[in-house]
Short mmCIF file of C-alpha atoms and ligand atoms in Angstrom, two decimals:
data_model
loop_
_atom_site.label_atom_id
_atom_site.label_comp_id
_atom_site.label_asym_id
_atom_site.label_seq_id
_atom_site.Cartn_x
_atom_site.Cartn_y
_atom_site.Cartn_z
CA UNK A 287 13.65 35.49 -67.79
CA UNK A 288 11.70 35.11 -65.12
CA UNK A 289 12.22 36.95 -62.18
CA UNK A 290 11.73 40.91 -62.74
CA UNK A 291 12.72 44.00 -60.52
CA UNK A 292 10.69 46.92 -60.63
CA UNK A 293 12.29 50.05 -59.06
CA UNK A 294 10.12 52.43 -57.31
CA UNK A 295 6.29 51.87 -55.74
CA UNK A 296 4.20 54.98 -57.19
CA UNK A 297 1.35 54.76 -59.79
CA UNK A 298 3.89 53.63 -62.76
CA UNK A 299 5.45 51.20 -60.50
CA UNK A 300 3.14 49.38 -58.83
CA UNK A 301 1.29 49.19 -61.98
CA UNK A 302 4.18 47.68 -64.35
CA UNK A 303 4.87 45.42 -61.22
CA UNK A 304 0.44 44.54 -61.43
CA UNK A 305 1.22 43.57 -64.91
CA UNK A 306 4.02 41.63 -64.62
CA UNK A 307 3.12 39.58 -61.93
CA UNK A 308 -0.05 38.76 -63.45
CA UNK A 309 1.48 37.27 -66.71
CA UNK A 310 3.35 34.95 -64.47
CA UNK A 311 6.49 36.93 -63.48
CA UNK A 312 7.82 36.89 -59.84
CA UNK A 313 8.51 40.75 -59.46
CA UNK A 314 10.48 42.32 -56.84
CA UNK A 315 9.05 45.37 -55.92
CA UNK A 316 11.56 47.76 -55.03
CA UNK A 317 11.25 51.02 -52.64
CA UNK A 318 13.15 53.09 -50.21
CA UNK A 319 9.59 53.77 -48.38
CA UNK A 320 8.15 50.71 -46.55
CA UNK A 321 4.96 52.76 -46.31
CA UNK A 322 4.96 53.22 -50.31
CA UNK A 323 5.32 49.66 -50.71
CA UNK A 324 2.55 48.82 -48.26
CA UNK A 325 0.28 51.80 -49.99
CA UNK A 326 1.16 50.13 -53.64
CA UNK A 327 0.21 46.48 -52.77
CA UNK A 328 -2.95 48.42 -51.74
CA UNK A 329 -3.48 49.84 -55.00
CA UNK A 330 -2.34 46.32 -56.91
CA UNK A 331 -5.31 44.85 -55.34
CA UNK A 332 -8.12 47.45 -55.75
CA UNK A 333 -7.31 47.25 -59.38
CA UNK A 334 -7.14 43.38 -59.65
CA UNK A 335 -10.62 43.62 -58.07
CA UNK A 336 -12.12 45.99 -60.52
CA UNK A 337 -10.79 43.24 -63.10
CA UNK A 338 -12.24 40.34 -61.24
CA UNK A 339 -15.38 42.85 -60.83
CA UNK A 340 -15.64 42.98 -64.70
CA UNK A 341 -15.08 39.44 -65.08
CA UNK A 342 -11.59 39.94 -67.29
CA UNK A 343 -9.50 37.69 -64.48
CA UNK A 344 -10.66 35.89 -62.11
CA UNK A 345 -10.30 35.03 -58.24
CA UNK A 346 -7.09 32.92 -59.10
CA UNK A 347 -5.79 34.72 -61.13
CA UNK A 348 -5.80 37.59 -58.83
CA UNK A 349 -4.49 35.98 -55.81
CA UNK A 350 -1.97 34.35 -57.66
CA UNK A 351 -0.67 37.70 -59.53
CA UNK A 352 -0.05 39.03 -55.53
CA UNK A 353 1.87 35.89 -54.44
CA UNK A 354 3.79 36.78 -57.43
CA UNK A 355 4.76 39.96 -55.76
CA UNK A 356 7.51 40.31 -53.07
CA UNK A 357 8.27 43.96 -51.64
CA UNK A 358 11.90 45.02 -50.84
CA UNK A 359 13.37 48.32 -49.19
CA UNK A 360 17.09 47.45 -50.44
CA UNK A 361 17.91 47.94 -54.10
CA UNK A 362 20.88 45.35 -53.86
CA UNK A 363 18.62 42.69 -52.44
CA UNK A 364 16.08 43.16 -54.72
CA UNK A 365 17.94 43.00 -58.16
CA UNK A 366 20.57 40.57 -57.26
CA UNK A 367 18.24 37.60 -59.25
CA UNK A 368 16.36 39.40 -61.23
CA UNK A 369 17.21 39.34 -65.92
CA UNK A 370 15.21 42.74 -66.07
CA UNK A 371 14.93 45.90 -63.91
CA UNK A 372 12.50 48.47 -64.83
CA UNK A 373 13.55 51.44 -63.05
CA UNK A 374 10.26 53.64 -62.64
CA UNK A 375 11.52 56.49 -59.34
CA UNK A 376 10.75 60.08 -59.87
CA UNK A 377 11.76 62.08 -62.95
CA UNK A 378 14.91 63.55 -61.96
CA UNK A 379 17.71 63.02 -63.79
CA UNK A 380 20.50 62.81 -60.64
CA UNK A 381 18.33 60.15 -58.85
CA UNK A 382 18.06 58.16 -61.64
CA UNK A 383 21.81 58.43 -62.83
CA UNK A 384 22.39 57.05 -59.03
CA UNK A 385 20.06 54.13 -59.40
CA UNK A 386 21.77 53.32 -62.26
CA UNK A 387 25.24 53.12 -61.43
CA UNK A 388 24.00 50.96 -58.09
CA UNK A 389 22.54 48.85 -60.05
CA UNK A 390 24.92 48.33 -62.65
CA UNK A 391 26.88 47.32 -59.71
CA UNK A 392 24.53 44.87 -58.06
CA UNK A 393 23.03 43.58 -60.85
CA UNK A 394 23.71 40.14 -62.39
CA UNK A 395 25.86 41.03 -65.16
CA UNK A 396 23.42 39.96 -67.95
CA UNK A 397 20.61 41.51 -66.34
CA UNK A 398 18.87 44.30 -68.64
CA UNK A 399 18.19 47.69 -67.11
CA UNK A 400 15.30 49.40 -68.48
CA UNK A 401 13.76 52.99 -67.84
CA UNK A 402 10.62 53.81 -67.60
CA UNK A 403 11.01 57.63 -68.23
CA UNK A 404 9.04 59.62 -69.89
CA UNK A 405 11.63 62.34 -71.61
CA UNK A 406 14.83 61.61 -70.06
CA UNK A 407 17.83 60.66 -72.50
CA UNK A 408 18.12 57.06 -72.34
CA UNK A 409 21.80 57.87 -73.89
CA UNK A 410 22.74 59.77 -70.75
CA UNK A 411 21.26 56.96 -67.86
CA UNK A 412 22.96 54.39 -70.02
CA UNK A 413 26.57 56.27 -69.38
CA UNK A 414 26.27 55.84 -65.80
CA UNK A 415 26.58 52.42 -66.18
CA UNK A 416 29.49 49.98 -67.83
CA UNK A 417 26.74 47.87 -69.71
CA UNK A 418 25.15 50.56 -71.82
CA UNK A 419 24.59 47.84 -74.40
CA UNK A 420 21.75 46.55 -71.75
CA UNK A 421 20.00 49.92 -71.04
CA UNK A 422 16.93 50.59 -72.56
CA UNK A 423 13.45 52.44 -72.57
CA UNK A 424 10.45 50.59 -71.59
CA UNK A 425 7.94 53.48 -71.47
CA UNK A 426 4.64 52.04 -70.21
CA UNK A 427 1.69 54.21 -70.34
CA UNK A 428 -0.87 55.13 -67.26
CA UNK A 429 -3.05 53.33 -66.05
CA UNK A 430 -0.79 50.20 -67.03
CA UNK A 431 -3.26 47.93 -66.68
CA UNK A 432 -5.15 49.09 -69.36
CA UNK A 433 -3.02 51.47 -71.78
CA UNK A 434 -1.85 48.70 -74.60
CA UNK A 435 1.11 50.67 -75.53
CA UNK A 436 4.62 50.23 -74.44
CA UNK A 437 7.69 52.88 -76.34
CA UNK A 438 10.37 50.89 -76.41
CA UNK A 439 13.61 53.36 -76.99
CA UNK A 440 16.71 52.35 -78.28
CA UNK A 441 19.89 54.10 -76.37
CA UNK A 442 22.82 55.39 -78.65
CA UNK A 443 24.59 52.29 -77.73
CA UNK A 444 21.81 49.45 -77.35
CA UNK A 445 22.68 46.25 -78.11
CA UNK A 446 19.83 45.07 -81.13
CA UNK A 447 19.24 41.95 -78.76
CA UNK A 448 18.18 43.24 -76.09
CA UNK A 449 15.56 45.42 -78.12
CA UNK A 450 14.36 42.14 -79.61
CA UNK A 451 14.30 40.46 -75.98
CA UNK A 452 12.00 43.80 -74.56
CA UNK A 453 9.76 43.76 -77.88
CA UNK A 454 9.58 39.82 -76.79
CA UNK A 455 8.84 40.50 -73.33
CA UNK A 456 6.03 43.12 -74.00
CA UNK A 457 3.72 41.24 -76.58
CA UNK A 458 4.31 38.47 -73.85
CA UNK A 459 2.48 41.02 -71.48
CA UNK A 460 -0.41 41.91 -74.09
CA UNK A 461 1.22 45.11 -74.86
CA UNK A 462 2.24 46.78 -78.50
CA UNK A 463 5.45 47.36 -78.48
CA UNK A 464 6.72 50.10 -80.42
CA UNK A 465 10.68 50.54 -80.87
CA UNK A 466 11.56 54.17 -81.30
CA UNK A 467 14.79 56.14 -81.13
CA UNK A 468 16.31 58.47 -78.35
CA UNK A 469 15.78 61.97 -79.15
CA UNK A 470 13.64 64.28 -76.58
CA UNK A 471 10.22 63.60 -75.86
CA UNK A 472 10.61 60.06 -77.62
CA UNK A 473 7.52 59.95 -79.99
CA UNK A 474 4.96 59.93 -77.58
CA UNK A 475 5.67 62.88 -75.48
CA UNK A 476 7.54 64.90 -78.46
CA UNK A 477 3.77 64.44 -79.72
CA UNK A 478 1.50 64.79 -76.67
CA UNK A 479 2.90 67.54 -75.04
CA UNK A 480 2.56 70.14 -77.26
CA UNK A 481 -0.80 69.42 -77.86
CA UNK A 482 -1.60 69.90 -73.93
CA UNK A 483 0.79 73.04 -73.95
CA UNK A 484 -1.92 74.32 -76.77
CA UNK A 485 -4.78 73.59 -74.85
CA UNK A 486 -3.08 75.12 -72.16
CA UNK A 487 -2.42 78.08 -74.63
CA UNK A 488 -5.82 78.53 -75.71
CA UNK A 489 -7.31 78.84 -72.12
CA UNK A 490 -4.40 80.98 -71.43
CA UNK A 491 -5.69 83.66 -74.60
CA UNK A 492 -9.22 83.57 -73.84
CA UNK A 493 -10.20 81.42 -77.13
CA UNK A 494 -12.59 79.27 -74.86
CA UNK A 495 -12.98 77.29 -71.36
CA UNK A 496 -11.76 74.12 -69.79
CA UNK A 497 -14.72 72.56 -70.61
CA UNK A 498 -15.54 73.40 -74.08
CA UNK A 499 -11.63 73.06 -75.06
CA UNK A 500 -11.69 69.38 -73.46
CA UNK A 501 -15.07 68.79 -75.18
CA UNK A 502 -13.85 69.84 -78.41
CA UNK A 503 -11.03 67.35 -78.09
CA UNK A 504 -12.91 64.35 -76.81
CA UNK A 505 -16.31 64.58 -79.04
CA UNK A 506 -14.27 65.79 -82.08
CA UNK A 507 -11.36 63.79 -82.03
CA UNK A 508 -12.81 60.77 -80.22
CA UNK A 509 -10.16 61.28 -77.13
CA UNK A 510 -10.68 58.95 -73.91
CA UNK A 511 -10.09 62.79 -72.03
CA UNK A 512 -9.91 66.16 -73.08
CA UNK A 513 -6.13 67.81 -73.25
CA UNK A 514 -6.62 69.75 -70.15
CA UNK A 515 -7.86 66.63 -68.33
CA UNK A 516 -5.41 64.49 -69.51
CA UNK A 517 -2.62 67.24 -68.26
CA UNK A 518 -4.40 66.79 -64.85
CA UNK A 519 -4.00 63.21 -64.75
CA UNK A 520 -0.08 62.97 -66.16
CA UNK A 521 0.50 66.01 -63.63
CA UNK A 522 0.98 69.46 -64.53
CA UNK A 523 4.64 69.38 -63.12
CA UNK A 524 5.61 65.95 -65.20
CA UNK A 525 4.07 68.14 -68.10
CA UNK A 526 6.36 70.96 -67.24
CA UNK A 527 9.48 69.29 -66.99
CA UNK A 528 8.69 67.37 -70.33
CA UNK A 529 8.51 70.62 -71.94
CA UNK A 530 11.43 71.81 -70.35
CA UNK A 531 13.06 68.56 -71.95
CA UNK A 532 11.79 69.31 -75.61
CA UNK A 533 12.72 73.27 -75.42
CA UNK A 534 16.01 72.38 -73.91
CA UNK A 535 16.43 69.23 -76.15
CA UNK A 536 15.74 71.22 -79.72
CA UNK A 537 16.57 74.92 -79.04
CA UNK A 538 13.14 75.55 -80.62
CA UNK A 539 10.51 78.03 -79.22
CA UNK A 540 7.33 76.16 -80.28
CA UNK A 541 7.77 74.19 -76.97
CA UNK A 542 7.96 77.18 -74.86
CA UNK A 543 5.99 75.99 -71.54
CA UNK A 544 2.48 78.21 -71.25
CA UNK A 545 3.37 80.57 -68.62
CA UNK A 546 -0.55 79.66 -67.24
CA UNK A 547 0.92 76.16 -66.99
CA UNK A 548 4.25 77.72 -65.05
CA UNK A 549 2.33 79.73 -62.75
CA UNK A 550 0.39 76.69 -61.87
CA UNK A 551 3.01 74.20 -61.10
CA UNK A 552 4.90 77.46 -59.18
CA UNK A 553 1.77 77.73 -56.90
CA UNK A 554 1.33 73.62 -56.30
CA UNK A 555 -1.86 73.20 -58.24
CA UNK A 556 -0.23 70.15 -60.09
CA UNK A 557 -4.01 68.31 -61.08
CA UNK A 558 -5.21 65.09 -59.61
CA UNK A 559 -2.00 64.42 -56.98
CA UNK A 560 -2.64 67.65 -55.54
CA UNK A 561 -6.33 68.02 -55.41
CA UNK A 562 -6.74 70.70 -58.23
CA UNK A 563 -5.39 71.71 -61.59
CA UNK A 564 -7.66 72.69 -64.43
CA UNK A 565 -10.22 70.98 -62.39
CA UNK A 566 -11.24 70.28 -59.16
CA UNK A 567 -10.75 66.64 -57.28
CA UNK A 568 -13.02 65.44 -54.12
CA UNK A 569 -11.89 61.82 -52.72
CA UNK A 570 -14.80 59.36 -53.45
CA UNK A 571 -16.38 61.59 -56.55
CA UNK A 572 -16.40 61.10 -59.96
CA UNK A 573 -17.84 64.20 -61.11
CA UNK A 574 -15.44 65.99 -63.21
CA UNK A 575 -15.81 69.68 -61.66
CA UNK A 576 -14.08 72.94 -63.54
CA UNK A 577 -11.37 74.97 -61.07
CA UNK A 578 -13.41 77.88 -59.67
CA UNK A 579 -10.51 80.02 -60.55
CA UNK A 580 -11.31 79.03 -64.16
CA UNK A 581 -15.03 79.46 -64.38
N1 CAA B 894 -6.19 49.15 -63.34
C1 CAA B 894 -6.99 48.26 -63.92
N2 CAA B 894 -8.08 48.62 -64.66
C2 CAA B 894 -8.36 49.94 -64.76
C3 CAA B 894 -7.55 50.94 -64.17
C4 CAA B 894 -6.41 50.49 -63.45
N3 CAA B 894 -5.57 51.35 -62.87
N4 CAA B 894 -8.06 52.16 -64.48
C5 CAA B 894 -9.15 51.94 -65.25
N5 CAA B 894 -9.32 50.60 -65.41
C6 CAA B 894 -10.32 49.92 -66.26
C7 CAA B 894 -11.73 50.01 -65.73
O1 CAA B 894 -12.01 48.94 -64.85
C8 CAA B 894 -12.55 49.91 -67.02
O2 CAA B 894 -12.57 48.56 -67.48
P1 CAA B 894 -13.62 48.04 -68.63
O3 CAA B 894 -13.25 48.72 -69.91
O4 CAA B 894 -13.38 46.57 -68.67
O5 CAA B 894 -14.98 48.46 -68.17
C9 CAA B 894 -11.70 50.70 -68.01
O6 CAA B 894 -10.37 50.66 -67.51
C10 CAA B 894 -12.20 52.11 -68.15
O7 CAA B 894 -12.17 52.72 -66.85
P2 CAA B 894 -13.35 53.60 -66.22
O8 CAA B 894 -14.67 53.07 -66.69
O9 CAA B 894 -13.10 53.76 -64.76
O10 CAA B 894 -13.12 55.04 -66.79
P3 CAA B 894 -12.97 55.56 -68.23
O11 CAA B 894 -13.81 54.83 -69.21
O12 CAA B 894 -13.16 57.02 -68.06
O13 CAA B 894 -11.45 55.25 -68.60
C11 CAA B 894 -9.17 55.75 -68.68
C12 CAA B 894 -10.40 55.67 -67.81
C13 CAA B 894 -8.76 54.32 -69.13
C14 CAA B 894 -8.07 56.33 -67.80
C15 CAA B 894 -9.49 56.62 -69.95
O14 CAA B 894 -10.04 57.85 -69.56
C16 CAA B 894 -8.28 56.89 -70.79
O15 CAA B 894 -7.87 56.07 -71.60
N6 CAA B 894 -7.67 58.10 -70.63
C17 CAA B 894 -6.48 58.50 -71.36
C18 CAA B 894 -5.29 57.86 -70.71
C19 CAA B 894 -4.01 58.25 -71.38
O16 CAA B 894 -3.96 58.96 -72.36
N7 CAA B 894 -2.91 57.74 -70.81
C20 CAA B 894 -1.60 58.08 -71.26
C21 CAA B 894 -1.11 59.22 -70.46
S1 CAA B 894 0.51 59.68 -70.95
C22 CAA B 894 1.50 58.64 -70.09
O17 CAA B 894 1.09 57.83 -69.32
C23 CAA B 894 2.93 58.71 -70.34
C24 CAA B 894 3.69 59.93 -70.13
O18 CAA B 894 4.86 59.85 -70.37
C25 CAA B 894 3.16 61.22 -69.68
#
C-alpha cells in the first residue's frame, strides 16, 4: 500500500499526513478549505524543521517527506488511488457518518477506511458504509510526530486482516500499535478522561490550584503535563464531548462532566485553540501562565 488519503487538514491531520509522508508514503491530503490545506503544509514544515533542528532527520529527508505530500479540496479525487484513508475531520458524529458513506462510494473497493476518532463508535461509522469489514480505528495521539502510540480499534464487524494490515502499517511508521475493542472511550480516553474530569473536580471543590494540582501530577507521577494542562491542550470541548460519550455510552454517573468544565466550554474558554482555559496563552511565549480567573 502505498498511496494514503488523509481526510481533514487540522492538527491530527496534517500531523498523521507529516508522518506518513515521511516514512515514504505519497499522502493525499484531503480538505474542503484550501486555506486549511495551505495553513497545514505550513505547520508540516515548521515541525520537520524542529526535527532537522535536533538533528533526528535531515535536509533530505525533510524535503522529500513534502514532495510526498499532495493537497486536494475534493474527497473523490483524493481517495480514488489511495489502499488507506484515515479520516481525521471534526468530532461530530453526522459529518463523519457523511464522509463515510462518500467514501465508501469513491473509494477503490479494497481500500481500508480508518478513523481517527477519539470516542466515537467505530461500530456506528462502519454502518454507513457497505464494507464494514474494512473500517477501523487508527487513533493517533497529539503531537503525532512524537506520541509513539497508535489505538488501533476493532469495529463489531472488522475483518481480522485488516487489523493485522493497520498493526503492519503502524510499526512500519515507528509507532506501538495497540489493538483494542469498541466500547466508549476506547482504552485511552475511557482512562484519561476521568482523570482530567478529577482534576477538573478538585479545582472545582477548592482542594487546591491549577498549579499545585498539575504539579502534583507531573512531579509525582512523572507526567509530560499536569491534568489541567493536558485538558488545555486536547481542548476543553473535545474533553466535554468525550465525557458526554462515556456518560452516555455506560449510563454511569462517575463520568458526569464537572460543571466548572461545562461552564467553561459554554463561555468559549476551550484552552490553547482559544487563547485561555485553565491557563492563559500569548502567541510567541512559552511561559505557562495560570487563568486570572483562577488565581
Ligand atoms: N512535531 C515534531 N516534533 C515535535 C512536535 C511536533 N508537533 N511537538 C514537539 N516536538 C518535539 C520537540 O522538537 C522535542 O524534541 P526532542 O525530544 O528531540 O528535543 C520534543 O518533541 C519535546 O518538545 P518540547 O521540548 O517543545 O516540549 P516538551 O518537552 O514540553 O514536550 C510534549 C512537549 C511532547 C507535547 C510533552 O509535553 C508531552 O508529551 N505532553 C503530553 C502529550 C499527550 O499526553 N498527548 C496525548 C493527548 S491525548 C490525545 O491526543 C488523544 C485524544 O483522543 C484526546
Amino acid at each position: 500500500m502505498q498511496q494514503i488519503a488523509v481526510i481533514g487538514a487540522g492538527t491530527m491531520g496534517n500531523g498523521i499526513a507529516h508522518v506518513f509522508a515521511q516514512h515514504n508514503y505519497k499522502v493525499n491530503l484531503i480538505d474542503v478549505s484550501a486555506p486549511a490545506l495551505e495553513k497545514a503544509l505550513g505547520v508540516i514544515q515548521k515541525n520537520l524543521d524542529r526535527q532537522v533542528a535536533k538533528g533526528s532527520i535531515n535536509e533530505t529527508v525533510k524535503t522529500e517527506t513534502l514532495q510526498n505530500i499532495t493537497t486536494y479540496t475534493s474527497l473523490a479525487d483524493g481517495v480514488k488511488h489511495a489502499g488507506l484513508i484515515v479520516e481525521a475531520a471534526t468530532e461530530n458524529i453526522n459529518l463523519k457518518l457523511k464522509i463515510f458513506a462518500e467514501l465508501d462510494q469513491h473509494a477503490p473497493a479494497d481500500a481500508i477506511l480508518a478513523t481517527n476518532t477519539s470516542s466515537i463508535s467505530i461500530t456506528r461509522i462502519a454502518a454507513a458504509t457497505k464494507r464494514p469489514e474494512k473500517v477501523i480505528g487508527m487513533h493517533f495521539m497529539n503531537p503525532v510526530p512524537v506520541m509513539k502510540l497508535v489505538e488501533i480499534i476493532n469495529g463489531y464487524a472488522t475483518d481480522a486482516e485488516v487489523t493485522k494490515t493497520i498493526v503492519s502499517l503502524s510499526e512500519k511508521l515507528e509507532k506501538v500499535p495497540c489493538v483494542v475493542n469498541d466500547y466508549p472511550g476506547f482504552i485511552a480516553n475511557r482512562i484519561l478522561m476521568p482523570m482530567i474530569n478529577e482534576a477538573i473536580c478538585s479545582l472545582y471543590e477548592g482542594v487546591a490550584g491549577v498549579q499545585e494540582i498539575d504539579t502534583v501530577m507531573k512531579l509525582g507521577m512523572a507526567h509530560p503535563m499536569g491534568p489541567l494542562q493536558l485538558a488545555d491542550f486536547i481542548g476543553l470541548d473535545v474533553c466535554l464531548s468525550i465525557l458526554q460519550v462515556l456518560h452516555d455510552g455506560f449510563g454511569n454517573p462517575k463520568y458526569a462532566p464537572c460543571p466548572l468544565l461545562v461552564n467553561m466550554v459554554t463561555a468559549g474558554y476551550l484552552g490553547v485553540k482559544s487563547g485561555e482555559g485553565f491557563y492563559k496563552y500569548t502567541a510567541g511565549s512559552k511561559d505557562l501562565v495560570v487563568s486570572s480567573r483562577f488565581k
